[in-house]
PDB file of C-alpha atoms in Angstrom:
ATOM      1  CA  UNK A   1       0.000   0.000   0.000  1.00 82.00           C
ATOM      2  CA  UNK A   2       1.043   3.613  -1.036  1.00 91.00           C
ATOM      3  CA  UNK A   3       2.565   6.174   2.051  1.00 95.00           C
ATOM      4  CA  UNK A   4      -0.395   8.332   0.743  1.00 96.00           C
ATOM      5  CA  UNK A   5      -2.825   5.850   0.949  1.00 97.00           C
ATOM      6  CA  UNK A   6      -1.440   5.139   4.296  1.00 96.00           C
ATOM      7  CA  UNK A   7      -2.237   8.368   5.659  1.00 97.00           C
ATOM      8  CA  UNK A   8      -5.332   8.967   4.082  1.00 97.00           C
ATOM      9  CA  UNK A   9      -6.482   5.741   6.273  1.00 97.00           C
ATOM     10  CA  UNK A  10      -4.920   7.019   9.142  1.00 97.00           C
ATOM     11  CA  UNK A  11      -6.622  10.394   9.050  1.00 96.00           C
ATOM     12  CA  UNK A  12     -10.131   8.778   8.495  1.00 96.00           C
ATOM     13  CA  UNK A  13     -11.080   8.605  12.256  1.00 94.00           C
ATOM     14  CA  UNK A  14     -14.922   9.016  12.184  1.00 94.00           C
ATOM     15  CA  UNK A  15     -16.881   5.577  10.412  1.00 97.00           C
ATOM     16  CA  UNK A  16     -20.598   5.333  11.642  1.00 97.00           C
ATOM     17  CA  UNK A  17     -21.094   3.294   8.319  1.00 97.00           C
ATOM     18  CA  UNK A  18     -17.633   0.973   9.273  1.00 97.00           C
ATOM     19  CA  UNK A  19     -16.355   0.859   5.721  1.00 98.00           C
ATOM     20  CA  UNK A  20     -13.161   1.668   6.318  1.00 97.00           C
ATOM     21  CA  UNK A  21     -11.478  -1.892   7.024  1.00 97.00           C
ATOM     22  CA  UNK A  22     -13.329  -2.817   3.249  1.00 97.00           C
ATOM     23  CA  UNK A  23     -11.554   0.324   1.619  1.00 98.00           C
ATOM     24  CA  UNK A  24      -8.280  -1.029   3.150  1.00 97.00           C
ATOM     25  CA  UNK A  25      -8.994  -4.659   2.207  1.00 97.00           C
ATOM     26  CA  UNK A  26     -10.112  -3.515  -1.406  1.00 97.00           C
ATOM     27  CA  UNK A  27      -6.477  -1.423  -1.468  1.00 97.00           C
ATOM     28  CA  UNK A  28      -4.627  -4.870  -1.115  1.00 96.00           C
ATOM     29  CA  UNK A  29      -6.496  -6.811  -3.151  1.00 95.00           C
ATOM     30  CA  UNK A  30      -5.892  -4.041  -5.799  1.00 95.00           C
ATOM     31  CA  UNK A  31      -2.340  -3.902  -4.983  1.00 94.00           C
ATOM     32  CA  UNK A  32      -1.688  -7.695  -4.967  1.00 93.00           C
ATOM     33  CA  UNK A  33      -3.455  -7.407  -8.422  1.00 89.00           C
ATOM     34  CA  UNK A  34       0.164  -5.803  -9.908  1.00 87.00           C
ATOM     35  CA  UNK A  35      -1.747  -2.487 -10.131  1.00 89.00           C
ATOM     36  CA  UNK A  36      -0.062   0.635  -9.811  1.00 92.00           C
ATOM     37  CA  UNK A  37      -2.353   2.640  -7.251  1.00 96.00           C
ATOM     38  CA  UNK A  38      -3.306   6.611  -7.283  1.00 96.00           C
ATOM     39  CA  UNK A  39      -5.394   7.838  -4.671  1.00 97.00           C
ATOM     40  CA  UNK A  40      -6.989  11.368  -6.020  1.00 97.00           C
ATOM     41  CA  UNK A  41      -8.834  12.903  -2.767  1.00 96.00           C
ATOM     42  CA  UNK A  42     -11.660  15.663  -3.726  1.00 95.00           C
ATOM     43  CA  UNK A  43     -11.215  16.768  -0.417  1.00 92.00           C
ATOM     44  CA  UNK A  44     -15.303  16.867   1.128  1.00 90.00           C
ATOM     45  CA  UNK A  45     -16.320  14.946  -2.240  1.00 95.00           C
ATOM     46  CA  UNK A  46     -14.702  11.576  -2.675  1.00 96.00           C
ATOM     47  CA  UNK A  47     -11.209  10.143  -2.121  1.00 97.00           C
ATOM     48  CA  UNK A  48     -10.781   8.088  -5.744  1.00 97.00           C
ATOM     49  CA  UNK A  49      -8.328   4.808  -5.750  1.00 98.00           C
ATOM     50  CA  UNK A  50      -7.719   4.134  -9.187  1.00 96.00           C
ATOM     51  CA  UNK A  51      -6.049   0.813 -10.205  1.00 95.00           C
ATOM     52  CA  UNK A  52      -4.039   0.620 -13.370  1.00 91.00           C
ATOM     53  CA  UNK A  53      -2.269  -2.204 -14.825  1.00 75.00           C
ATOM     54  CA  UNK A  54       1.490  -1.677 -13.982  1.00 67.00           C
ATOM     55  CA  UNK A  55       4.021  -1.731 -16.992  1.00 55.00           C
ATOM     56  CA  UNK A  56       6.771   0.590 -18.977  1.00 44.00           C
ATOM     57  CA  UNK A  57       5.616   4.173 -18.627  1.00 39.00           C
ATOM     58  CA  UNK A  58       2.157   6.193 -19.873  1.00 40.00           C
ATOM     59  CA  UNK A  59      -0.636   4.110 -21.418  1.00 40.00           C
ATOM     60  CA  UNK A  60       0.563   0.650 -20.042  1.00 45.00           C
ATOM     61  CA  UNK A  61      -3.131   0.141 -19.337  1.00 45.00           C
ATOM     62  CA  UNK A  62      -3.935   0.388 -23.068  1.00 57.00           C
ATOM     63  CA  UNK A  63      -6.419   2.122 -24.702  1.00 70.00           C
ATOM     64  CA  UNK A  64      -7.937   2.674 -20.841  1.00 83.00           C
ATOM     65  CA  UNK A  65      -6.267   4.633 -18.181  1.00 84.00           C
ATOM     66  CA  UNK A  66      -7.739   1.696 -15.124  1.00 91.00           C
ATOM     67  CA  UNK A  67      -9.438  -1.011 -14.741  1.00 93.00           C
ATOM     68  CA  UNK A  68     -10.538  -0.736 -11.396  1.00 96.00           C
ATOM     69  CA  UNK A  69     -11.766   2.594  -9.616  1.00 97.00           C
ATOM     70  CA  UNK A  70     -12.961   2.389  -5.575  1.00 98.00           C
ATOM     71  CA  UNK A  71     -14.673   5.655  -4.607  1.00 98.00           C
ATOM     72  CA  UNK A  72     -14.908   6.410  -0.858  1.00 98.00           C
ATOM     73  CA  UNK A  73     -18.054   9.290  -0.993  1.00 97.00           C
ATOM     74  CA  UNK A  74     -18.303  11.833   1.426  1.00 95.00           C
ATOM     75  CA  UNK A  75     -21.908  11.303   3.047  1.00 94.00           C
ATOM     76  CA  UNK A  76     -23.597  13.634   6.182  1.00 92.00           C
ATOM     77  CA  UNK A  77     -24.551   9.951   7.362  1.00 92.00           C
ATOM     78  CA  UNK A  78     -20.881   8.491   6.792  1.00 94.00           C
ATOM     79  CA  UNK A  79     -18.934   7.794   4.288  1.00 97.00           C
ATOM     80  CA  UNK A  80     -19.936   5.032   2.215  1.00 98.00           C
ATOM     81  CA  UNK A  81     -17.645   3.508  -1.050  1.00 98.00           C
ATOM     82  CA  UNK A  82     -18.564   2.948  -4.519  1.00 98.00           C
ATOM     83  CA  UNK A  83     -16.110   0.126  -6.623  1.00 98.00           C
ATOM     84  CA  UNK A  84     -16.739   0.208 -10.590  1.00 98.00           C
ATOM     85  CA  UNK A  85     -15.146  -1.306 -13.538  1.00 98.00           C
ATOM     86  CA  UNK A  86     -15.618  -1.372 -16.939  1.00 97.00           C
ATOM     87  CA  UNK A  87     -19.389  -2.711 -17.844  1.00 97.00           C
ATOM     88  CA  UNK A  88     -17.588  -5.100 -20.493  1.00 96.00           C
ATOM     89  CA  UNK A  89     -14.964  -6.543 -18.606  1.00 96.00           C
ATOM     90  CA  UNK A  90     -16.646  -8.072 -15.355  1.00 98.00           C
ATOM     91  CA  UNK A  91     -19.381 -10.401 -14.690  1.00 97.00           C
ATOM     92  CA  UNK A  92     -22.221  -9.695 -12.025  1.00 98.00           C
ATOM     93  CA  UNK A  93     -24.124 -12.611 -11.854  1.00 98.00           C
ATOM     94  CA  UNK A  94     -25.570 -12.121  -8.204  1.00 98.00           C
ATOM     95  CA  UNK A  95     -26.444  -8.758 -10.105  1.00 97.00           C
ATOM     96  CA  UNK A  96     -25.754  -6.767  -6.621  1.00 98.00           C
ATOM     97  CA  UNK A  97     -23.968  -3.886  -9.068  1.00 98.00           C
ATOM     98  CA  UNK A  98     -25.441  -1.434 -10.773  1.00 98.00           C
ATOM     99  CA  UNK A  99     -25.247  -0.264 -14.264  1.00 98.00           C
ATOM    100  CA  UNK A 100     -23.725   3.597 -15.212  1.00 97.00           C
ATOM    101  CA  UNK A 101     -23.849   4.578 -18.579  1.00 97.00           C
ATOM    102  CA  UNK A 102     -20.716   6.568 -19.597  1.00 95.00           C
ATOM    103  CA  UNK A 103     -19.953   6.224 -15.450  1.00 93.00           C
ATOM    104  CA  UNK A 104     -15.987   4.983 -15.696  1.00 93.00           C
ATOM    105  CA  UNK A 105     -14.045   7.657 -17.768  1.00 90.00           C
ATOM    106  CA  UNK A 106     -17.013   7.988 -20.489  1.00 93.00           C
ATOM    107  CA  UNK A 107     -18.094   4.361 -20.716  1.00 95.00           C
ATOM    108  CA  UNK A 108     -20.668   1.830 -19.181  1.00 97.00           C
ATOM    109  CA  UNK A 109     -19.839   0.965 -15.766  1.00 98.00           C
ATOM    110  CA  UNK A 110     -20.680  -1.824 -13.336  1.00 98.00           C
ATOM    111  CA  UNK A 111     -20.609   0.224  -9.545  1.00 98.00           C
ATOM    112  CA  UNK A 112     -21.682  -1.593  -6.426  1.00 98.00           C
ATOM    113  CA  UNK A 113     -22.107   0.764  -3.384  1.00 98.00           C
ATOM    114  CA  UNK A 114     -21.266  -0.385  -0.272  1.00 98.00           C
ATOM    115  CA  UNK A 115     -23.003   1.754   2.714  1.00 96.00           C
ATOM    116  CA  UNK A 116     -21.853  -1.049   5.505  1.00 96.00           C
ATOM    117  CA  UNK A 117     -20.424  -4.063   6.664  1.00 94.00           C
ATOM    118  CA  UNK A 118     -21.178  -7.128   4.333  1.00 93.00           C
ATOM    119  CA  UNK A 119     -19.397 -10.131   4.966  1.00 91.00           C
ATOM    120  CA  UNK A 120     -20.085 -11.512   1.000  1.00 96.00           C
ATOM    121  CA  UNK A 121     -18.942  -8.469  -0.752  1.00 97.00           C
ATOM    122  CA  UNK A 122     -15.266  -8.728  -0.727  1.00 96.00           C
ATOM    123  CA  UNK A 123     -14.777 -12.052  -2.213  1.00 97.00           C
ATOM    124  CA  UNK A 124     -17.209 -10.769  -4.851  1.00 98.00           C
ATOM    125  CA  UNK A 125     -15.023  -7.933  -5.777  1.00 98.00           C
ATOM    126  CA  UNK A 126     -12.114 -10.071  -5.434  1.00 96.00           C
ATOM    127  CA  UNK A 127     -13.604 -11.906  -8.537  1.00 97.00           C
ATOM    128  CA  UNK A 128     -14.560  -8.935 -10.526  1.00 98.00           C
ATOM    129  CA  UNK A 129     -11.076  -7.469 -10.027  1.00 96.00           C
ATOM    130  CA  UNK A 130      -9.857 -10.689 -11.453  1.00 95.00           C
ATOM    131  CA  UNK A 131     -11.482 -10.446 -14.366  1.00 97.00           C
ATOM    132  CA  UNK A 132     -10.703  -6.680 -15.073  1.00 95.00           C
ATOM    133  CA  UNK A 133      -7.240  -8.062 -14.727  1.00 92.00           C
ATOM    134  CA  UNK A 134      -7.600 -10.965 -17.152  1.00 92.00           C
ATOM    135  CA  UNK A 135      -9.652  -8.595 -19.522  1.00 91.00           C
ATOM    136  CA  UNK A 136      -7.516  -5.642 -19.404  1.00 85.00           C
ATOM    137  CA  UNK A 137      -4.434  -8.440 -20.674  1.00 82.00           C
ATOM    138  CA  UNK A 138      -6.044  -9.731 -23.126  1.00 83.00           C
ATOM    139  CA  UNK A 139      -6.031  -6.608 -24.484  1.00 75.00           C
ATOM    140  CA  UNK A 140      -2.946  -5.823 -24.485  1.00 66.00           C
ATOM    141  CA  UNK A 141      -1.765  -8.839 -26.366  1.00 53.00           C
ATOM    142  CA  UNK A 142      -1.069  -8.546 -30.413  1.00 53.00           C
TER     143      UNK A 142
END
């Protein structure tokens, strides 16, 4: 995990909606993808950890810039998080995600929001970020 994702953690100190370990957990999982992490914080808007496939310099993702994206959104009630990928590259066949046209960098998104503890969800997402992974490769190759 990143120093700056580090310390964003460690700053988040209020979590009515206890989301926080998830973000963490989601973090790793992204990390022990290969992915090469930003965090972008909107400070009072959302704190953005984007996931790119790691390789040689700009535009190792391909034609995309990510292939994962985990939103943690400011809420009055608590934050809650919001983990997309690319509608075309994951599977949801417990449908628990939502569709967002043009939602992921102008293009169809699968989002699920997560607003509190769910014991399911992470091995779910474990699976999707798989097969960003695997789709994201495949199009890399010649």
């Amino acid at each position: 995990m990143t120093p700056d994702i580090r310390a964003y953690l460690e700053s988040w100190t209020h979590d009515p909606r206890r989301v926080k370990p998830l973000f963490a957990a989601i973090a790793e999982a992204m990390a022990g993808c290969g992915a090469t992490l930003e965090l972008v914080v909107r400070q009072g808007v959302t704190a953005s950890l984007r996931a790119g496939a790691s390789g040689p310099g700009p535009g190792s993702t391909g034609p995309r810039p990510l292939f994962a994206l985990a939103d943690v959104v400011e809420d009055p009630e608590g934050r809650f998080l919001s983990v997309c990928f690319y509608d075309d590259e994951v599977a949801d066949p417990e449908e628990r995600g939502q569709s967002v046209p043009r939602g992921l960098f102008n293009e169809d998104a699968r989002c699920f929001d997560i607003d509190g503890p769910d014991p399911d969800i992470l091995p779910y997402l474990a699976i999707r970020l798989s097969e960003a992974v695997g789709a994201q490769a495949q199009k890399k190759r010649p």
